[in-house]
PDB file of C-alpha atoms in Angstrom:
ATOM      1  CA  UNK A1049     109.267 108.795 102.266  1.00  0.00           C
ATOM      2  CA  UNK A1050     106.915 106.723 104.406  1.00  0.00           C
ATOM      3  CA  UNK A1051     105.366 103.695 102.699  1.00  0.00           C
ATOM      4  CA  UNK A1052     102.219 102.216 104.168  1.00  0.00           C
ATOM      5  CA  UNK A1053     102.468  98.545 105.129  1.00  0.00           C
ATOM      6  CA  UNK A1054      99.922  96.500 107.104  1.00  0.00           C
ATOM      7  CA  UNK A1055      99.879  97.600 110.750  1.00  0.00           C
ATOM      8  CA  UNK A1056     101.025  94.771 113.075  1.00  0.00           C
ATOM      9  CA  UNK A1057      98.238  93.753 115.502  1.00  0.00           C
ATOM     10  CA  UNK A1058      99.302  92.292 118.852  1.00  0.00           C
ATOM     11  CA  UNK A1059      95.906  91.936 120.532  1.00  0.00           C
ATOM     12  CA  UNK A1060      92.244  92.501 119.811  1.00  0.00           C
ATOM     13  CA  UNK A1061      88.963  92.235 121.702  1.00  0.00           C
ATOM     14  CA  UNK A1062      85.474  93.710 121.306  1.00  0.00           C
ATOM     15  CA  UNK A1063      86.620  97.192 122.362  1.00  0.00           C
ATOM     16  CA  UNK A1064      90.266  97.759 121.451  1.00  0.00           C
ATOM     17  CA  UNK A1065      93.190  96.751 119.253  1.00  0.00           C
ATOM     18  CA  UNK A1066      96.801  96.909 120.432  1.00  0.00           C
ATOM     19  CA  UNK A1067      99.120  97.711 117.528  1.00  0.00           C
ATOM     20  CA  UNK A1068     102.792  98.327 116.811  1.00  0.00           C
ATOM     21  CA  UNK A1069     102.896 101.690 115.033  1.00  0.00           C
ATOM     22  CA  UNK A1070     105.857 102.199 112.700  1.00  0.00           C
ATOM     23  CA  UNK A1071     108.027 105.300 112.850  1.00  0.00           C
ATOM     24  CA  UNK A1072     107.088 107.904 110.250  1.00  0.00           C
ATOM     25  CA  UNK A1073     103.330 107.318 110.402  1.00  0.00           C
ATOM     26  CA  UNK A1074     101.284 110.227 111.741  1.00  0.00           C
ATOM     27  CA  UNK A1075      98.541 109.167 114.140  1.00  0.00           C
ATOM     28  CA  UNK A1076      95.999 111.679 112.868  1.00  0.00           C
ATOM     29  CA  UNK A1077      95.444 113.173 109.431  1.00  0.00           C
ATOM     30  CA  UNK A1078      95.727 116.870 108.681  1.00  0.00           C
ATOM     31  CA  UNK A1079      97.120 119.420 106.287  1.00  0.00           C
ATOM     32  CA  UNK A1080     100.140 118.113 104.384  1.00  0.00           C
ATOM     33  CA  UNK A1081      99.795 114.577 105.798  1.00  0.00           C
ATOM     34  CA  UNK A1082      99.514 111.884 103.130  1.00  0.00           C
ATOM     35  CA  UNK A1083      99.296 108.859 105.420  1.00  0.00           C
ATOM     36  CA  UNK A1084      97.812 108.693 108.906  1.00  0.00           C
ATOM     37  CA  UNK A1085      96.933 105.863 111.244  1.00  0.00           C
ATOM     38  CA  UNK A1086      93.314 106.924 111.762  1.00  0.00           C
ATOM     39  CA  UNK A1087      92.607 106.889 107.997  1.00  0.00           C
ATOM     40  CA  UNK A1088      94.876 104.129 106.692  1.00  0.00           C
ATOM     41  CA  UNK A1089      94.237 101.609 109.460  1.00  0.00           C
ATOM     42  CA  UNK A1090      90.484 102.155 109.130  1.00  0.00           C
ATOM     43  CA  UNK A1091      90.760 101.360 105.420  1.00  0.00           C
ATOM     44  CA  UNK A1092      92.879  98.311 106.159  1.00  0.00           C
ATOM     45  CA  UNK A1093      90.326  96.931 108.633  1.00  0.00           C
ATOM     46  CA  UNK A1094      87.248  97.942 106.688  1.00  0.00           C
ATOM     47  CA  UNK A1095      85.723  99.918 109.562  1.00  0.00           C
ATOM     48  CA  UNK A1096      86.428 103.155 111.413  1.00  0.00           C
ATOM     49  CA  UNK A1097      88.862 103.107 114.318  1.00  0.00           C
ATOM     50  CA  UNK A1098      89.026 105.717 117.077  1.00  0.00           C
ATOM     51  CA  UNK A1099      92.163 107.064 118.720  1.00  0.00           C
ATOM     52  CA  UNK A1100      92.618 106.381 122.443  1.00  0.00           C
ATOM     53  CA  UNK A1101      95.973 108.152 122.843  1.00  0.00           C
ATOM     54  CA  UNK A1102      98.749 109.408 120.591  1.00  0.00           C
ATOM     55  CA  UNK A1103     102.361 108.844 119.672  1.00  0.00           C
ATOM     56  CA  UNK A1104     104.492 111.348 117.811  1.00  0.00           C
ATOM     57  CA  UNK A1105     104.752 110.679 114.089  1.00  0.00           C
ATOM     58  CA  UNK A1106     108.414 109.678 114.454  1.00  0.00           C
ATOM     59  CA  UNK A1107     107.917 107.547 117.579  1.00  0.00           C
ATOM     60  CA  UNK A1108     107.443 103.830 116.964  1.00  0.00           C
ATOM     61  CA  UNK A1109     105.765 101.239 119.110  1.00  0.00           C
ATOM     62  CA  UNK A1110     102.755 100.114 121.086  1.00  0.00           C
ATOM     63  CA  UNK A1111      99.461 101.959 120.822  1.00  0.00           C
ATOM     64  CA  UNK A1112      95.810 101.339 121.644  1.00  0.00           C
ATOM     65  CA  UNK A1113      93.024 102.151 119.197  1.00  0.00           C
ATOM     66  CA  UNK A1114      89.327 101.592 119.839  1.00  0.00           C
ATOM     67  CA  UNK A1115      86.537 100.105 117.745  1.00  0.00           C
ATOM     68  CA  UNK A1116      83.915 102.644 118.831  1.00  0.00           C
ATOM     69  CA  UNK A1117      83.707 106.187 120.162  1.00  0.00           C
ATOM     70  CA  UNK A1118      82.290 104.795 123.426  1.00  0.00           C
ATOM     71  CA  UNK A1119      85.244 102.428 123.856  1.00  0.00           C
ATOM     72  CA  UNK A1120      87.698 105.200 122.979  1.00  0.00           C
ATOM     73  CA  UNK A1121      86.210 107.424 125.675  1.00  0.00           C
ATOM     74  CA  UNK A1122      86.403 104.606 128.243  1.00  0.00           C
ATOM     75  CA  UNK A1123      90.028 103.728 127.493  1.00  0.00           C
ATOM     76  CA  UNK A1124      91.158 107.345 127.234  1.00  0.00           C
ATOM     77  CA  UNK A1125      89.864 107.855 130.780  1.00  0.00           C
ATOM     78  CA  UNK A1126      91.650 104.694 131.920  1.00  0.00           C
ATOM     79  CA  UNK A1127      94.944 105.980 130.540  1.00  0.00           C
ATOM     80  CA  UNK A1128      94.313 109.344 132.197  1.00  0.00           C
ATOM     81  CA  UNK A1129      93.723 107.554 135.503  1.00  0.00           C
ATOM     82  CA  UNK A1130      96.986 105.595 134.950  1.00  0.00           C
ATOM     83  CA  UNK A1131      95.166 102.253 134.849  1.00  0.00           C
ATOM     84  CA  UNK A1132      97.116 101.594 131.658  1.00  0.00           C
ATOM     85  CA  UNK A1133     100.895 101.955 131.940  1.00  0.00           C
ATOM     86  CA  UNK A1134     103.339 102.725 129.112  1.00  0.00           C
ATOM     87  CA  UNK A1135     107.113 102.459 128.967  1.00  0.00           C
ATOM     88  CA  UNK A1136     109.473 103.876 126.376  1.00  0.00           C
ATOM     89  CA  UNK A1137     113.093 103.393 125.403  1.00  0.00           C
ATOM     90  CA  UNK A1138     115.217 106.184 123.967  1.00  0.00           C
ATOM     91  CA  UNK A1139     118.734 106.070 122.535  1.00  0.00           C
ATOM     92  CA  UNK A1140     120.351 109.361 123.474  1.00  0.00           C
ATOM     93  CA  UNK A1141     123.485 111.311 122.605  1.00  0.00           C
ATOM     94  CA  UNK A1142     124.819 112.197 126.045  1.00  0.00           C
ATOM     95  CA  UNK A1143     124.597 110.874 129.586  1.00  0.00           C
ATOM     96  CA  UNK A1144     122.660 111.635 132.740  1.00  0.00           C
ATOM     97  CA  UNK A1145     124.472 112.324 136.005  1.00  0.00           C
ATOM     98  CA  UNK A1146     121.996 110.309 138.053  1.00  0.00           C
ATOM     99  CA  UNK A1147     121.201 106.929 136.532  1.00  0.00           C
ATOM    100  CA  UNK A1148     117.654 106.774 137.862  1.00  0.00           C
ATOM    101  CA  UNK A1149     115.165 109.396 138.954  1.00  0.00           C
ATOM    102  CA  UNK A1150     112.533 111.915 137.963  1.00  0.00           C
ATOM    103  CA  UNK A1151     112.692 114.851 135.594  1.00  0.00           C
ATOM    104  CA  UNK A1152     110.148 117.363 136.857  1.00  0.00           C
ATOM    105  CA  UNK A1153     110.138 120.453 134.721  1.00  0.00           C
ATOM    106  CA  UNK A1154     107.115 122.376 133.463  1.00  0.00           C
ATOM    107  CA  UNK A1155     106.553 122.670 129.721  1.00  0.00           C
ATOM    108  CA  UNK A1156     104.938 125.561 127.876  1.00  0.00           C
ATOM    109  CA  UNK A1157     102.340 124.343 125.401  1.00  0.00           C
ATOM    110  CA  UNK A1158     100.008 126.601 123.441  1.00  0.00           C
ATOM    111  CA  UNK A1159     101.198 129.472 125.595  1.00  0.00           C
ATOM    112  CA  UNK A1160     100.265 127.734 128.843  1.00  0.00           C
ATOM    113  CA  UNK A1161     102.781 126.394 131.358  1.00  0.00           C
ATOM    114  CA  UNK A1162     101.907 122.854 132.431  1.00  0.00           C
ATOM    115  CA  UNK A1163     103.524 120.566 134.998  1.00  0.00           C
ATOM    116  CA  UNK A1164     105.387 117.608 133.487  1.00  0.00           C
ATOM    117  CA  UNK A1165     107.016 114.627 135.173  1.00  0.00           C
ATOM    118  CA  UNK A1166     109.076 111.815 133.612  1.00  0.00           C
ATOM    119  CA  UNK A1167     110.662 108.829 135.362  1.00  0.00           C
ATOM    120  CA  UNK A1168     113.859 107.485 133.815  1.00  0.00           C
ATOM    121  CA  UNK A1169     116.356 104.683 134.319  1.00  0.00           C
ATOM    122  CA  UNK A1170     119.606 104.427 132.381  1.00  0.00           C
ATOM    123  CA  UNK A1171     119.899 100.851 131.094  1.00  0.00           C
ATOM    124  CA  UNK A1172     123.322 101.109 129.458  1.00  0.00           C
ATOM    125  CA  UNK A1173     125.942 103.589 128.289  1.00  0.00           C
ATOM    126  CA  UNK A1174     128.706 103.304 125.721  1.00  0.00           C
ATOM    127  CA  UNK A1175     131.182 105.427 123.783  1.00  0.00           C
ATOM    128  CA  UNK A1176     130.624 105.740 120.057  1.00  0.00           C
ATOM    129  CA  UNK A1177     133.827 106.391 118.136  1.00  0.00           C
ATOM    130  CA  UNK A1178     133.228 108.527 115.033  1.00  0.00           C
ATOM    131  CA  UNK A1179     135.450 110.257 112.519  1.00  0.00           C
ATOM    132  CA  UNK A1180     135.621 114.056 112.592  1.00  0.00           C
ATOM    133  CA  UNK A1181     136.745 115.141 109.112  1.00  0.00           C
ATOM    134  CA  UNK A1182     137.152 118.789 110.189  1.00  0.00           C
ATOM    135  CA  UNK A1183     139.611 117.842 112.922  1.00  0.00           C
ATOM    136  CA  UNK A1184     141.163 114.985 110.935  1.00  0.00           C
ATOM    137  CA  UNK A1185     140.772 112.598 113.840  1.00  0.00           C
ATOM    138  CA  UNK A1186     138.321 110.396 115.691  1.00  0.00           C
ATOM    139  CA  UNK A1187     136.147 111.613 118.515  1.00  0.00           C
ATOM    140  CA  UNK A1188     133.984 109.867 121.077  1.00  0.00           C
ATOM    141  CA  UNK A1189     130.286 110.498 121.588  1.00  0.00           C
ATOM    142  CA  UNK A1190     128.741 109.241 124.826  1.00  0.00           C
ATOM    143  CA  UNK A1191     125.534 107.300 124.103  1.00  0.00           C
ATOM    144  CA  UNK A1192     122.828 106.153 126.536  1.00  0.00           C
ATOM    145  CA  UNK A1193     119.903 103.753 126.382  1.00  0.00           C
ATOM    146  CA  UNK A1194     117.208 105.030 128.724  1.00  0.00           C
ATOM    147  CA  UNK A1195     113.888 103.516 129.823  1.00  0.00           C
ATOM    148  CA  UNK A1196     111.170 106.050 130.586  1.00  0.00           C
ATOM    149  CA  UNK A1197     107.707 106.263 132.120  1.00  0.00           C
ATOM    150  CA  UNK A1198     105.426 109.271 131.905  1.00  0.00           C
ATOM    151  CA  UNK A1199     103.550 110.596 134.910  1.00  0.00           C
ATOM    152  CA  UNK A1200     102.040 113.285 132.663  1.00  0.00           C
ATOM    153  CA  UNK A1201     101.446 113.183 128.932  1.00  0.00           C
ATOM    154  CA  UNK A1202     102.512 116.499 127.460  1.00  0.00           C
ATOM    155  CA  UNK A1203     103.346 116.876 123.789  1.00  0.00           C
ATOM    156  CA  UNK A1204     106.977 115.862 123.080  1.00  0.00           C
ATOM    157  CA  UNK A1205     107.471 115.525 126.849  1.00  0.00           C
ATOM    158  CA  UNK A1206     110.189 112.855 126.745  1.00  0.00           C
ATOM    159  CA  UNK A1207     112.019 114.587 123.916  1.00  0.00           C
ATOM    160  CA  UNK A1208     112.029 117.997 125.612  1.00  0.00           C
ATOM    161  CA  UNK A1209     112.856 116.697 129.089  1.00  0.00           C
ATOM    162  CA  UNK A1210     115.864 114.693 127.887  1.00  0.00           C
ATOM    163  CA  UNK A1211     117.097 117.565 125.726  1.00  0.00           C
ATOM    164  CA  UNK A1212     116.952 119.961 128.679  1.00  0.00           C
ATOM    165  CA  UNK A1213     119.048 117.487 130.676  1.00  0.00           C
ATOM    166  CA  UNK A1214     121.776 117.640 128.017  1.00  0.00           C
ATOM    167  CA  UNK A1215     120.958 114.123 126.828  1.00  0.00           C
ATOM    168  CA  UNK A1216     118.820 114.590 123.694  1.00  0.00           C
ATOM    169  CA  UNK A1217     117.357 111.663 121.780  1.00  0.00           C
ATOM    170  CA  UNK A1218     119.457 110.714 118.760  1.00  0.00           C
ATOM    171  CA  UNK A1219     117.750 111.636 115.509  1.00  0.00           C
ATOM    172  CA  UNK A1220     115.556 114.310 117.108  1.00  0.00           C
ATOM    173  CA  UNK A1221     115.817 117.159 114.620  1.00  0.00           C
ATOM    174  CA  UNK A1222     113.393 119.355 116.563  1.00  0.00           C
ATOM    175  CA  UNK A1223     114.663 119.163 120.148  1.00  0.00           C
ATOM    176  CA  UNK A1224     117.998 117.378 119.735  1.00  0.00           C
ATOM    177  CA  UNK A1225     121.601 118.257 118.951  1.00  0.00           C
ATOM    178  CA  UNK A1226     121.840 119.192 115.271  1.00  0.00           C
ATOM    179  CA  UNK A1227     125.612 118.729 115.052  1.00  0.00           C
ATOM    180  CA  UNK A1228     125.583 115.265 116.623  1.00  0.00           C
ATOM    181  CA  UNK A1229     122.546 114.203 114.601  1.00  0.00           C
ATOM    182  CA  UNK A1230     124.423 115.141 111.424  1.00  0.00           C
ATOM    183  CA  UNK A1231     127.394 112.991 112.459  1.00  0.00           C
ATOM    184  CA  UNK A1232     125.158 110.041 113.417  1.00  0.00           C
ATOM    185  CA  UNK A1233     123.205 110.297 110.187  1.00  0.00           C
ATOM    186  CA  UNK A1234     126.337 110.307 108.064  1.00  0.00           C
ATOM    187  CA  UNK A1235     128.391 107.680 109.857  1.00  0.00           C
ATOM    188  CA  UNK A1236     125.845 105.459 111.586  1.00  0.00           C
ATOM    189  CA  UNK A1237     123.015 105.823 109.041  1.00  0.00           C
ATOM    190  CA  UNK A1238     120.693 106.988 111.828  1.00  0.00           C
ATOM    191  CA  UNK A1239     117.817 108.636 109.978  1.00  0.00           C
ATOM    192  CA  UNK A1240     114.962 108.208 112.445  1.00  0.00           C
ATOM    193  CA  UNK A1241     114.065 109.389 115.923  1.00  0.00           C
ATOM    194  CA  UNK A1242     115.428 106.729 118.284  1.00  0.00           C
ATOM    195  CA  UNK A1243     112.400 106.551 120.572  1.00  0.00           C
ATOM    196  CA  UNK A1244     109.936 103.673 120.890  1.00  0.00           C
ATOM    197  CA  UNK A1245     106.994 102.705 123.070  1.00  0.00           C
ATOM    198  CA  UNK A1246     108.072  99.188 124.049  1.00  0.00           C
ATOM    199  CA  UNK A1247     105.849  98.062 126.936  1.00  0.00           C
ATOM    200  CA  UNK A1248     102.148  98.419 127.629  1.00  0.00           C
ATOM    201  CA  UNK A1249     100.282  97.092 130.678  1.00  0.00           C
ATOM    202  CA  UNK A1250      96.480  97.033 130.464  1.00  0.00           C
ATOM    203  CA  UNK A1251      93.670  95.906 132.771  1.00  0.00           C
ATOM    204  CA  UNK A1252      91.590  93.478 130.674  1.00  0.00           C
ATOM    205  CA  UNK A1253      88.800  91.363 132.189  1.00  0.00           C
ATOM    206  CA  UNK A1254      89.988  92.092 135.746  1.00  0.00           C
ATOM    207  CA  UNK A1255      93.566  91.024 135.104  1.00  0.00           C
ATOM    208  CA  UNK A1256      96.668  92.784 133.893  1.00  0.00           C
ATOM    209  CA  UNK A1257      97.821  92.022 130.381  1.00  0.00           C
ATOM    210  CA  UNK A1258     101.382  93.029 129.501  1.00  0.00           C
ATOM    211  CA  UNK A1259     102.557  93.598 125.945  1.00  0.00           C
ATOM    212  CA  UNK A1260     106.236  94.050 125.196  1.00  0.00           C
ATOM    213  CA  UNK A1261     108.093  94.367 121.908  1.00  0.00           C
ATOM    214  CA  UNK A1262     111.804  94.362 121.043  1.00  0.00           C
ATOM    215  CA  UNK A1263     113.441  97.565 119.928  1.00  0.00           C
ATOM    216  CA  UNK A1264     113.179  98.253 116.193  1.00  0.00           C
ATOM    217  CA  UNK A1265     116.252  97.113 114.267  1.00  0.00           C
ATOM    218  CA  UNK A1266     117.408 100.696 113.723  1.00  0.00           C
ATOM    219  CA  UNK A1267     117.580 101.220 117.516  1.00  0.00           C
ATOM    220  CA  UNK A1268     119.685  98.171 118.354  1.00  0.00           C
ATOM    221  CA  UNK A1269     123.368  98.869 119.005  1.00  0.00           C
TER     222      UNK A1269
END
C-alpha cells in the first residue's frame, strides 16, 4: 500500500516546481485512486498545482509541476518542442543485441496507431544467479541497466518498446515477463517497476539547468 510522505522538492521558481515523485503515486486522481500527486501535493503546499507532464504511477523520479494554468500551458509546450529534455534508467530482464540505438516502432493507443521513437544506451549488463526450485538447480538471468531518452511521449512507451525487444523492465506486471518477475519478486524482493526518471534539463532564465538524481535504493544492484 502506498503511504503519502512529503514530496521532495529539488527546485522552485515563480512558475514551476521540480520534484522527485515516488513510485506508487498516481499523478492524477480518478476512480479507485486514493492518493494522487495533483491532490496530495496541492494540499501539502496549500495551493493548487497544475500538471505539466506525466509519469506512470509506478515510475519514480523527476517531474515538473506548475503553479498556474498559464505556466502549465507554457511548460507543456516547451516539453512538446523538446526544449526540456528527460532521461530515464530502466533495469531490465534480458539484453539488447545492439548496445546503443533507436527503437522505432508504432504503438496503438485508444485504437489509433501512433509513431513512437526511443533512444537507448546499455550502461551495464550482468548475470543474476537465482534458484529454480522446479528444476532443483540454479539458473542465470541476464540483466541490463539501460539509459533512455524519448523522442515521442506515448503512454507506457519505454515499457512497451523494451518488452517488444525481448528486454522487458523488471517488475513490469503489465508489459513484462510474468515468470521472471515472479522469480525476482521472491528471491530478490523486487516489488516495484524498476524504471526512474533520473535526469531533467530545463531552459531557465536563458540558461540550461540540469537536475539529476541517483537511482532509488530498490534499483541499485
